[in-house]
Amino acid sequence: MVNPPAVRDGTALSVRDLTVSYRAVRALHGVSLQVPRGEIVAVLGANGAGKTTLMRAISGVLRFHGGSVGSGQISCGETTLTKAAPHRIVASGVVQAPEGRRIFGRMSVEENLRVGGFHAPAEVRKRVFDLFPILGERRAQRASLLSGGEQQMLAMGRALMAQPKVLLLDEPTLGLAPKMAEHIANTVTEINRQGTSVLLVEQNAALALRLSNYAYVLDVGEVALEGASAELAASDEVRRRYLGVSEDATPVLAARRGITKWKG
Amino acid sequence: MTRFIELLINGLSLGSVYALIALGFVVIFRATEVVNFAHASLLLLGGYVTAVLHADLGFVGALAVGVLAAAAVGALIELVLLRRAKAPRQVVAIATIGIDIVLMAELSRRLGTQVLSLGDPWREKVVTIGGITVAQTRIAALVVAAILIGLFLLAFKYTSWGVSMRAVAEDSETSALMGIRLGRISMSAWAVAGALAAVAAVFITAFPTPGLDRTSSIAALKAFPAAILGGLDSVTGALVGGLLIGVTEALVGGYQNDLTFLGRGLGDVAPYVVMIAILLVRPSGLFGTREVSRV
């Protein structure tokens, strides 16, 4: 392997030339991305583009899915995270709120938060309850009884209990009502404003580009496109492929056209 | 009536010992999804170590070493089978049968035809209250089991270990994502199960049983139906299952003279009959959430 270039001082999380396979199937091929300190970086892409694989690789849980890192390097500041055990990755400050929330439904809200950070100081708990007051109100309730949006809040609160430097969010607004998605989006901005860098994976490209400073577009396991989010949002290709708009059509029309095409 | 109450107390006492063993079973299953068929030999190992050492170390010292030995072997099994070999769960379950055979063979060789005392302080003493006569060992079993189970439940509910344990049982990948060290949880489960089995060994072999011999592990096997009828992944199930099996065994055994048309030794068979009857109605056990289809 070529020596990776020195990590820039302002980089919270860096992925270089990452290749991941699930047994014989290659899922990521030479993916590189950076999360600058204090910023929100988005990863866009269609289903199966490798977004969740990227998250699993960073968090070190590929083995739960029969996957492994072939080559490349993942690092957080000076610490190399490639192939590290998940608990070491969490300890070095990279924590994920996984796709589908994955809260512990048989446990209480309070216990879920404990799992996130057993030794979290009181001010961290307070920060979580300030961000998500509903979790404070429901702390004794079974987590499975929360609504979808509240479960997403719990998943994010649980991840914040570990005091991450970099928060990985995999599809935080998936399946939520627009109003709740908006609320979650605002919270992501607030978490970032308080100093946590965020790597955000989203299918909702419009939302992701609005929240983030910089974005990468994954396509079949490779970075197809990258750039400042505002520029990507303005680019024709991204608008056509990920935002569902072409030059002269409104989003609604584009969606309709999509359905017709699918039927035919 | 007196006889019934005596039998009931004996049954509850026996049941609380089965519950200790079944609890270990459940803890291992929840943490690692492995059915540990080597559990009875862990119990025999703990008992054997206690029996050999009690003359030199005294009962409490010997028991402490026995508990540590069973815990260490439990942890070792986890290390070798789960951590090193990384075998699928069903394969590990079968491999525990192999370990059981090896441990059992070695312990049987050492024991030969001896019947060893574990040196417990209660010996054959009995207490009589209001015409009801119960062996002191039975009272001690109830008290010790209740304390251990109580401590376990508190730890399971409130400590970081217990919360981690439940998180891993529910979703191991997400637990890992949150920074829980799965290897530690898994190993501690096996060690705790071994320790509980070693304590149970004392009461399985104490009066009125003559002592520890090659067949002591057969008694331990009755914790199998206890854990299974309660639901293999339920702590409550292990406790209820243990008590149910203990009481059934004591009552059926005690009244078997009235049940001679069913033949002799019914007390030994009854636990399994109860298990089968319950599984017919509730395939995942009384309190279980998962059907035991992994074995």
Coordinates of C-alpha atoms in Angstrom, one line a residue:
Chain A
M1 CA 0.0 0.0 0.0
V2 CA 1.2 3.5 -0.7
N3 CA 1.8 5.6 2.3
P4 CA -1.2 7.7 3.0
P5 CA -0.6 11.4 2.9
A6 CA -0.5 13.1 6.3
V7 CA -3.9 13.7 7.7
R8 CA -4.8 17.4 7.5
D9 CA -4.9 19.0 10.9
G10 CA -8.5 20.0 10.5
T11 CA -9.8 16.5 9.6
A12 CA -12.0 14.7 12.1
L13 CA -12.5 11.5 10.1
S14 CA -10.6 10.4 7.0
V15 CA -11.2 7.4 4.7
R16 CA -8.6 6.6 2.1
D17 CA -8.9 4.2 -0.9
L18 CA -11.2 1.9 1.1
T19 CA -12.1 -1.4 -0.5
V20 CA -14.7 -3.6 1.1
S21 CA -16.0 -7.0 0.1
Y22 CA -18.7 -9.3 1.3
R23 CA -17.0 -12.6 0.6
A24 CA -16.6 -12.6 -3.1
V25 CA -18.8 -9.5 -3.8
R26 CA -17.0 -6.2 -3.8
A27 CA -19.2 -3.5 -2.2
L28 CA -16.8 -0.5 -2.0
H29 CA -14.0 0.2 -4.4
G30 CA -11.3 2.8 -3.6
V31 CA -13.6 5.1 -1.7
S32 CA -11.9 8.2 -0.1
L33 CA -13.6 10.9 1.9
Q34 CA -12.9 13.4 4.6
V35 CA -15.0 14.9 7.3
P36 CA -13.4 18.2 8.3
R37 CA -13.6 19.1 12.0
G38 CA -16.8 20.8 12.9
E39 CA -18.6 20.2 9.6
I40 CA -21.5 18.1 8.3
V41 CA -20.6 15.9 5.3
A42 CA -23.2 14.0 3.4
V43 CA -23.0 10.7 1.5
L44 CA -25.7 10.3 -1.1
G45 CA -26.5 7.5 -3.4
A46 CA -29.1 5.0 -4.5
N47 CA -30.0 1.8 -2.7
G48 CA -27.1 -0.6 -2.9
A49 CA -24.5 2.1 -3.7
G50 CA -22.6 1.1 -0.6
K51 CA -23.6 3.9 1.9
T52 CA -24.4 1.5 4.7
T53 CA -21.3 -0.6 4.0
L54 CA -19.2 2.5 4.3
M55 CA -20.8 3.2 7.7
R56 CA -20.3 -0.4 8.8
A57 CA -16.6 -0.3 7.7
I58 CA -16.0 2.9 9.7
S59 CA -17.7 1.5 12.8
G60 CA -15.9 -1.9 12.5
V61 CA -19.0 -4.1 12.3
L62 CA -18.6 -5.5 8.9
R63 CA -17.9 -9.0 10.3
F64 CA -21.5 -9.1 11.5
H65 CA -22.5 -9.2 7.8
G66 CA -19.6 -11.4 6.5
G67 CA -17.8 -8.4 5.1
S68 CA -14.2 -7.3 5.5
V69 CA -11.9 -4.4 4.6
G70 CA -9.6 -5.4 1.7
S71 CA -7.4 -2.4 1.6
G72 CA -7.4 1.3 2.5
Q73 CA -7.3 3.2 5.7
I74 CA -9.7 4.8 8.0
S75 CA -8.5 7.2 10.6
C76 CA -9.8 9.6 13.2
G77 CA -7.2 12.3 13.9
E78 CA -4.0 10.4 14.6
T79 CA -5.7 7.1 15.4
T80 CA -6.0 4.4 12.8
L81 CA -9.4 2.8 12.9
T82 CA -9.0 0.3 10.0
K83 CA -10.0 -3.2 11.2
A84 CA -10.1 -2.0 14.9
A85 CA -12.6 -3.5 17.3
P86 CA -15.9 -1.6 17.5
H87 CA -15.3 -0.6 21.2
R88 CA -12.0 1.0 20.3
I89 CA -13.6 2.9 17.5
V90 CA -16.2 4.2 19.9
A91 CA -13.5 5.1 22.4
S92 CA -11.6 7.1 19.9
G93 CA -14.7 9.2 19.3
V94 CA -16.5 7.8 16.2
V95 CA -20.0 6.7 17.1
Q96 CA -22.9 5.6 14.9
A97 CA -26.6 5.9 15.1
P98 CA -27.4 3.0 12.7
E99 CA -30.0 2.7 10.0
G100 CA -33.4 1.6 11.2
R101 CA -32.7 3.1 14.6
R102 CA -31.9 -0.3 16.2
I103 CA -32.9 0.8 19.6
F104 CA -33.2 -1.8 22.4
G105 CA -37.0 -2.2 22.4
R106 CA -37.2 -4.4 25.4
M107 CA -35.3 -1.9 27.6
S108 CA -36.3 1.4 28.9
V109 CA -35.3 4.7 27.3
E110 CA -33.0 5.3 30.3
E111 CA -31.3 2.0 29.9
N112 CA -30.9 2.6 26.1
L113 CA -29.0 5.8 27.0
R114 CA -26.9 4.0 29.5
V115 CA -25.8 1.5 26.9
G116 CA -24.7 4.5 24.8
G117 CA -22.4 5.7 27.6
F118 CA -22.1 3.8 30.9
H119 CA -19.7 6.3 32.3
A120 CA -21.1 9.4 30.7
P121 CA -20.9 12.5 33.0
A122 CA -24.0 14.2 34.1
E123 CA -23.6 17.1 31.8
V124 CA -23.6 14.7 28.8
R125 CA -27.0 13.3 29.9
K126 CA -28.2 16.8 30.4
R127 CA -27.2 17.8 26.9
V128 CA -29.0 14.8 25.5
F129 CA -32.2 15.6 27.4
D130 CA -31.9 19.3 26.3
L131 CA -31.7 18.2 22.7
F132 CA -34.5 15.7 23.1
P133 CA -36.8 16.8 25.9
I134 CA -39.2 13.9 25.0
L135 CA -36.6 11.4 26.0
G136 CA -36.5 12.9 29.5
E137 CA -40.2 12.7 29.8
R138 CA -40.3 9.1 28.7
R139 CA -37.2 7.9 30.4
A140 CA -38.9 5.1 32.3
Q141 CA -40.9 3.9 29.3
R142 CA -40.1 0.8 27.2
A143 CA -38.3 2.0 24.1
S144 CA -40.4 -0.1 21.8
L145 CA -43.4 2.0 22.7
L146 CA -41.9 5.2 21.3
S147 CA -43.0 6.5 17.9
G148 CA -40.7 6.3 14.9
G149 CA -39.4 9.8 15.3
E150 CA -38.9 9.4 19.0
Q151 CA -37.0 6.2 18.4
Q152 CA -34.7 8.1 16.0
M153 CA -34.2 10.7 18.7
L154 CA -33.3 7.9 21.1
A155 CA -30.9 6.3 18.6
M156 CA -29.2 9.7 18.2
G157 CA -29.2 10.5 21.9
R158 CA -27.8 7.1 22.7
A159 CA -24.9 7.7 20.3
L160 CA -24.3 11.2 21.8
M161 CA -23.9 9.6 25.2
A162 CA -20.5 8.4 24.1
Q163 CA -19.5 12.0 23.5
P164 CA -18.5 11.4 19.9
K165 CA -16.1 13.7 18.0
V166 CA -17.7 12.4 14.8
L167 CA -21.3 11.3 14.8
L168 CA -22.3 8.8 12.0
L169 CA -25.9 9.1 11.0
D170 CA -27.3 6.4 8.7
E171 CA -30.6 7.4 7.2
P172 CA -31.9 9.4 10.2
T173 CA -35.1 10.5 8.5
L174 CA -36.0 7.3 6.7
G175 CA -39.7 6.5 7.2
L176 CA -40.5 9.6 9.2
A177 CA -43.3 12.0 8.5
P178 CA -42.1 15.2 6.8
K179 CA -42.6 17.3 9.9
M180 CA -40.6 14.9 12.1
A181 CA -37.9 14.6 9.4
E182 CA -37.6 18.4 9.5
H183 CA -37.3 18.3 13.3
I184 CA -34.6 15.6 13.1
A185 CA -32.8 17.7 10.5
N186 CA -32.8 20.8 12.7
T187 CA -31.5 18.7 15.6
V188 CA -28.6 17.5 13.4
T189 CA -27.7 21.1 12.7
E190 CA -27.9 21.9 16.4
I191 CA -25.7 18.9 17.4
N192 CA -23.2 20.1 14.8
R193 CA -23.3 23.6 16.1
Q194 CA -22.4 22.3 19.5
G195 CA -19.2 21.0 18.1
T196 CA -19.7 17.5 16.8
S197 CA -18.7 16.7 13.3
V198 CA -21.3 14.7 11.4
L199 CA -21.1 12.1 8.6
L200 CA -24.6 11.9 7.3
V201 CA -25.9 9.1 5.0
E202 CA -29.2 10.1 3.4
Q203 CA -31.5 9.0 0.6
N204 CA -33.3 12.3 0.9
A205 CA -30.8 14.1 -1.2
A206 CA -32.5 17.5 -1.0
L207 CA -32.4 17.4 2.8
A208 CA -28.9 16.1 3.0
L209 CA -27.5 18.8 0.6
R210 CA -29.3 21.5 2.6
L211 CA -27.8 20.3 5.9
S212 CA -24.3 19.6 4.8
N213 CA -21.3 21.6 3.9
Y214 CA -19.8 19.0 1.5
A215 CA -21.2 15.9 -0.1
Y216 CA -20.1 12.7 -1.8
V217 CA -22.2 10.8 -4.2
L218 CA -21.6 7.0 -4.2
D219 CA -22.5 4.9 -7.2
V220 CA -22.0 1.1 -7.2
G221 CA -19.3 1.3 -4.6
E222 CA -17.3 4.2 -5.9
V223 CA -17.3 7.9 -5.4
A224 CA -19.0 9.2 -8.6
L225 CA -19.1 12.8 -7.6
E226 CA -18.1 15.1 -4.8
G227 CA -18.2 18.8 -4.1
A228 CA -19.5 21.6 -1.9
S229 CA -23.2 20.8 -1.1
A230 CA -24.5 24.1 -2.5
E231 CA -22.7 23.4 -5.8
L232 CA -23.9 19.9 -6.0
A233 CA -27.5 21.0 -5.3
A234 CA -27.2 23.4 -8.2
S235 CA -25.6 20.9 -10.6
D236 CA -27.8 19.5 -13.4
E237 CA -26.7 15.9 -13.0
V238 CA -27.4 15.8 -9.3
R239 CA -30.7 17.5 -9.7
R240 CA -31.7 15.1 -12.4
R241 CA -30.5 11.9 -10.8
Y242 CA -30.9 12.5 -7.0
L243 CA -33.3 15.4 -6.5
G244 CA -35.9 14.2 -9.0
V245 CA -36.0 17.4 -10.9
S246 CA -35.1 18.2 -14.5
E247 CA -34.7 21.6 -16.0
D248 CA -38.3 22.3 -16.7
A249 CA -40.2 19.8 -14.6
T250 CA -41.5 20.2 -11.1
P251 CA -40.6 17.4 -8.6
V252 CA -44.2 16.2 -8.6
L253 CA -44.2 15.7 -12.4
A254 CA -40.8 13.9 -12.2
A255 CA -42.1 11.6 -9.6
R256 CA -45.2 10.8 -11.7
R257 CA -43.1 10.2 -14.7
G258 CA -41.0 7.8 -12.5
I259 CA -44.1 5.8 -11.6
T260 CA -45.3 5.6 -15.2
K261 CA -41.9 4.3 -16.3
W262 CA -42.0 1.7 -13.5
K263 CA -45.4 0.5 -14.5
G264 CA -44.5 0.3 -18.2
Chain B
M1 CA -50.7 -32.7 55.6
T2 CA -47.4 -32.7 57.5
R3 CA -46.0 -35.0 54.8
F4 CA -47.3 -32.7 52.1
I5 CA -45.7 -29.6 53.6
E6 CA -42.4 -31.4 54.1
L7 CA -42.4 -32.6 50.5
L8 CA -43.3 -29.1 49.4
I9 CA -40.4 -27.5 51.3
N10 CA -38.1 -30.2 50.0
G11 CA -39.4 -29.6 46.5
L12 CA -39.0 -25.8 46.7
S13 CA -35.5 -26.3 48.0
L14 CA -34.6 -28.7 45.3
G15 CA -36.3 -26.4 42.8
S16 CA -34.2 -23.4 43.9
V17 CA -31.1 -25.4 43.3
Y18 CA -32.3 -26.3 39.8
A19 CA -33.1 -22.7 39.3
L20 CA -29.5 -21.8 40.0
I21 CA -28.3 -24.2 37.4
A22 CA -31.0 -23.2 34.9
L23 CA -30.1 -19.6 35.4
G24 CA -26.6 -20.3 34.2
F25 CA -28.0 -22.0 31.2
V26 CA -30.2 -19.0 30.4
V27 CA -27.4 -16.5 30.9
I28 CA -25.2 -18.4 28.4
F29 CA -28.0 -18.7 25.9
R30 CA -28.9 -15.1 26.1
A31 CA -25.4 -13.8 25.8
T32 CA -24.2 -16.2 23.1
E33 CA -27.2 -18.1 21.8
V34 CA -25.4 -21.4 22.6
V35 CA -27.1 -24.2 24.5
N36 CA -24.4 -25.4 26.8
F37 CA -24.5 -29.2 27.1
A38 CA -21.4 -29.2 29.2
H39 CA -23.2 -27.5 32.1
A40 CA -23.6 -30.7 34.1
S41 CA -19.9 -31.5 33.9
L42 CA -19.1 -27.9 35.1
L43 CA -21.2 -28.6 38.1
L44 CA -19.5 -31.9 38.7
L45 CA -16.1 -30.2 38.4
G46 CA -17.0 -27.5 40.9
G47 CA -18.2 -30.2 43.3
Y48 CA -15.2 -32.4 42.8
V49 CA -12.8 -29.5 43.5
T50 CA -14.7 -28.6 46.7
A51 CA -14.8 -32.3 47.8
V52 CA -11.0 -32.8 47.4
L53 CA -10.0 -29.5 49.1
H54 CA -12.4 -29.2 52.0
A55 CA -10.2 -31.2 54.4
D56 CA -7.4 -28.8 53.9
L57 CA -9.1 -25.5 53.2
G58 CA -12.3 -25.9 55.2
F59 CA -15.7 -25.9 53.5
V60 CA -15.9 -22.2 52.6
G61 CA -12.3 -22.0 51.2
A62 CA -12.8 -25.2 49.2
L63 CA -16.1 -24.0 47.9
A64 CA -14.5 -20.7 46.8
V65 CA -11.8 -22.6 44.9
G66 CA -14.5 -24.9 43.4
V67 CA -16.5 -21.9 42.3
L68 CA -13.4 -20.3 40.8
A69 CA -12.4 -23.5 39.0
A70 CA -15.9 -24.0 37.4
A71 CA -16.0 -20.3 36.4
A72 CA -12.5 -20.5 34.9
V73 CA -13.3 -23.6 32.9
G74 CA -16.5 -22.0 31.7
A75 CA -14.6 -18.9 30.6
L76 CA -12.0 -21.2 28.9
I77 CA -14.7 -23.0 26.9
E78 CA -16.0 -19.6 25.7
L79 CA -12.5 -18.5 24.8
V80 CA -11.7 -21.7 22.9
L81 CA -15.0 -22.4 21.2
L82 CA -16.5 -19.0 20.6
R83 CA -13.6 -16.6 20.5
R84 CA -10.9 -18.6 18.8
A85 CA -12.8 -21.0 16.6
K86 CA -15.6 -18.6 15.8
A87 CA -17.8 -21.6 14.9
P88 CA -21.5 -21.2 14.2
R89 CA -23.7 -21.4 17.2
Q90 CA -25.2 -24.8 16.5
V91 CA -21.7 -26.2 16.0
V92 CA -20.6 -24.8 19.3
A93 CA -23.6 -26.4 21.0
I94 CA -22.6 -29.8 19.6
A95 CA -19.0 -29.1 20.6
T96 CA -20.1 -28.6 24.2
I97 CA -21.4 -32.2 24.2
G98 CA -17.8 -33.2 23.3
I99 CA -16.4 -31.1 26.1
D100 CA -19.0 -32.6 28.5
I101 CA -17.9 -36.1 27.6
V102 CA -14.2 -35.3 28.1
L103 CA -14.7 -33.6 31.4
M104 CA -17.1 -36.3 32.6
A105 CA -14.7 -39.1 31.6
E106 CA -11.8 -37.5 33.5
L107 CA -13.9 -36.8 36.6
S108 CA -15.4 -40.3 36.6
R109 CA -11.9 -41.7 36.3
R110 CA -10.7 -39.7 39.3
L111 CA -13.9 -40.5 41.3
G112 CA -14.0 -44.2 40.6
T113 CA -16.4 -45.7 43.0
Q114 CA -15.9 -43.2 45.7
V115 CA -18.7 -41.2 47.2
L116 CA -17.1 -37.9 48.4
S117 CA -18.5 -35.5 51.0
L118 CA -18.2 -31.8 50.2
G119 CA -17.8 -31.1 53.9
D120 CA -20.8 -28.8 54.3
P121 CA -21.4 -27.7 57.9
W122 CA -25.0 -28.8 58.0
R123 CA -24.4 -32.6 57.6
E124 CA -27.4 -34.7 58.5
K125 CA -28.9 -32.3 61.0
V126 CA -32.6 -31.7 60.8
V127 CA -34.9 -29.0 62.2
T128 CA -38.4 -29.7 63.5
I129 CA -40.9 -26.9 63.6
G130 CA -44.5 -27.8 64.6
G131 CA -44.1 -31.4 63.7
I132 CA -42.6 -30.7 60.3
T133 CA -39.1 -32.1 59.9
V134 CA -36.8 -30.8 57.3
A135 CA -33.0 -31.3 56.8
Q136 CA -30.9 -28.3 57.5
T137 CA -29.3 -28.6 54.1
R138 CA -32.7 -28.1 52.4
I139 CA -33.2 -24.8 54.4
A140 CA -29.6 -23.7 53.6
A141 CA -30.2 -24.5 49.9
L142 CA -33.3 -22.4 49.8
V143 CA -31.6 -19.5 51.6
V144 CA -28.4 -19.6 49.6
A145 CA -30.2 -19.9 46.3
A146 CA -32.6 -17.1 47.1
I147 CA -29.7 -14.8 48.0
L148 CA -27.7 -15.7 44.9
I149 CA -30.7 -15.3 42.6
G150 CA -31.6 -12.0 44.3
L151 CA -28.1 -10.7 43.8
F152 CA -28.1 -11.9 40.2
L153 CA -31.4 -10.2 39.5
L154 CA -30.3 -6.9 41.0
A155 CA -27.1 -7.1 39.0
F156 CA -29.0 -8.0 35.9
K157 CA -31.3 -5.0 36.3
Y158 CA -29.1 -2.3 37.5
T159 CA -25.4 -2.8 36.9
S160 CA -23.5 -1.9 33.7
W161 CA -22.8 -5.6 33.3
G162 CA -26.5 -6.5 33.5
V163 CA -27.6 -3.8 31.2
S164 CA -24.9 -4.7 28.7
M165 CA -25.9 -8.3 29.0
R166 CA -29.5 -7.5 28.1
A167 CA -28.4 -5.2 25.3
V168 CA -26.3 -7.9 23.8
A169 CA -29.1 -10.5 24.1
E170 CA -31.4 -8.1 22.2
D171 CA -29.1 -6.9 19.4
S172 CA -25.4 -7.8 19.5
E173 CA -24.4 -5.8 16.5
T174 CA -25.9 -2.6 17.9
S175 CA -24.4 -3.3 21.3
A176 CA -21.0 -3.5 19.6
L177 CA -21.7 -0.2 17.8
M178 CA -22.3 1.4 21.2
G179 CA -18.9 0.2 22.4
I180 CA -19.9 -2.9 24.4
R181 CA -17.1 -5.5 24.3
L182 CA -19.0 -8.6 23.2
G183 CA -16.1 -10.9 24.1
R184 CA -16.1 -9.8 27.7
I185 CA -19.9 -10.1 28.0
S186 CA -19.8 -13.5 26.5
M187 CA -17.0 -14.7 28.7
S188 CA -18.5 -13.3 31.9
A189 CA -21.7 -15.1 31.1
W190 CA -19.9 -18.5 30.9
A191 CA -18.0 -17.8 34.1
V192 CA -21.1 -16.7 36.0
A193 CA -22.9 -19.9 34.8
G194 CA -20.0 -22.0 35.9
A195 CA -19.9 -20.4 39.3
L196 CA -23.6 -20.9 39.9
A197 CA -23.3 -24.5 38.9
A198 CA -20.5 -25.1 41.4
V199 CA -22.6 -23.6 44.2
A200 CA -25.5 -25.8 43.1
A201 CA -23.2 -28.8 43.3
V202 CA -23.0 -28.4 47.1
F203 CA -26.7 -28.8 47.5
I204 CA -27.2 -31.4 44.8
T205 CA -24.8 -33.7 46.7
A206 CA -25.6 -32.7 50.3
F207 CA -27.8 -34.7 52.7
P208 CA -30.1 -36.6 52.1
T209 CA -28.0 -37.4 49.0
P210 CA -25.1 -39.6 50.1
G211 CA -22.5 -37.3 48.5
L212 CA -20.6 -36.6 45.3
D213 CA -20.2 -39.5 42.9
R214 CA -20.2 -40.2 39.2
T215 CA -23.9 -40.0 39.0
S216 CA -24.2 -36.5 40.6
S217 CA -24.3 -34.9 37.2
I218 CA -27.5 -36.8 36.4
A219 CA -29.3 -34.8 39.0
A220 CA -27.9 -31.6 37.4
L221 CA -29.4 -32.6 34.1
K222 CA -32.9 -31.9 35.5
A223 CA -32.1 -28.3 35.2
F224 CA -32.3 -28.9 31.4
P225 CA -36.1 -29.3 31.5
A226 CA -36.3 -26.5 34.0
A227 CA -34.6 -24.0 31.6
I228 CA -36.4 -25.3 28.6
L229 CA -39.9 -25.3 30.0
G230 CA -39.3 -21.8 31.4
G231 CA -38.1 -20.5 28.0
L232 CA -34.4 -20.7 27.2
D233 CA -34.0 -17.0 26.9
S234 CA -35.9 -16.0 30.0
V235 CA -34.5 -15.4 33.5
T236 CA -37.9 -15.5 35.1
G237 CA -38.5 -18.7 33.1
A238 CA -35.4 -20.3 34.6
L239 CA -36.6 -19.5 38.2
V240 CA -40.2 -20.7 37.7
G241 CA -39.1 -23.7 35.7
G242 CA -36.6 -24.7 38.4
L243 CA -39.2 -24.5 41.2
L244 CA -41.8 -26.3 39.1
I245 CA -39.4 -29.2 38.3
G246 CA -38.2 -29.4 42.0
V247 CA -41.7 -29.4 43.4
T248 CA -43.0 -31.9 40.8
E249 CA -40.1 -34.2 41.5
A250 CA -40.5 -34.1 45.3
L251 CA -44.2 -34.5 45.3
V252 CA -44.3 -37.3 42.7
G253 CA -41.4 -39.0 44.4
G254 CA -43.0 -38.7 47.8
Y255 CA -46.3 -40.0 46.8
Q256 CA -45.1 -42.7 44.4
N257 CA -46.3 -45.4 46.6
D258 CA -49.8 -44.2 45.8
L259 CA -49.0 -44.2 42.1
T260 CA -47.5 -47.7 41.8
F261 CA -49.6 -48.4 38.8
L262 CA -47.3 -46.1 36.9
G263 CA -44.2 -48.0 38.0
R264 CA -41.2 -47.1 40.2
G265 CA -38.9 -44.1 39.9
L266 CA -41.6 -41.8 38.7
G267 CA -40.0 -38.9 40.5
D268 CA -37.1 -39.0 38.1
V269 CA -39.3 -39.1 35.0
A270 CA -41.9 -36.5 36.1
P271 CA -39.8 -33.4 35.3
Y272 CA -39.5 -34.5 31.6
V273 CA -43.2 -35.3 31.4
V274 CA -43.9 -31.8 32.7
M275 CA -41.5 -30.3 30.2
I276 CA -43.1 -32.1 27.3
A277 CA -46.6 -31.2 28.4
I278 CA -45.7 -27.5 28.6
L279 CA -43.8 -27.4 25.3
L280 CA -46.9 -28.9 23.6
V281 CA -48.9 -25.9 24.6
R282 CA -46.2 -23.3 24.5
P283 CA -43.4 -24.2 22.1
S284 CA -41.1 -21.4 23.3
G285 CA -41.6 -22.2 27.0
L286 CA -43.6 -20.4 29.6
F287 CA -41.7 -17.1 29.4
G288 CA -39.6 -17.6 26.3
T289 CA -39.7 -15.3 23.3
R290 CA -37.8 -17.4 20.9
E291 CA -38.5 -20.9 19.8
V292 CA -35.5 -23.1 20.5
S293 CA -34.9 -24.0 16.9
R294 CA -31.2 -23.3 17.0
V295 CA -30.2 -26.7 18.4

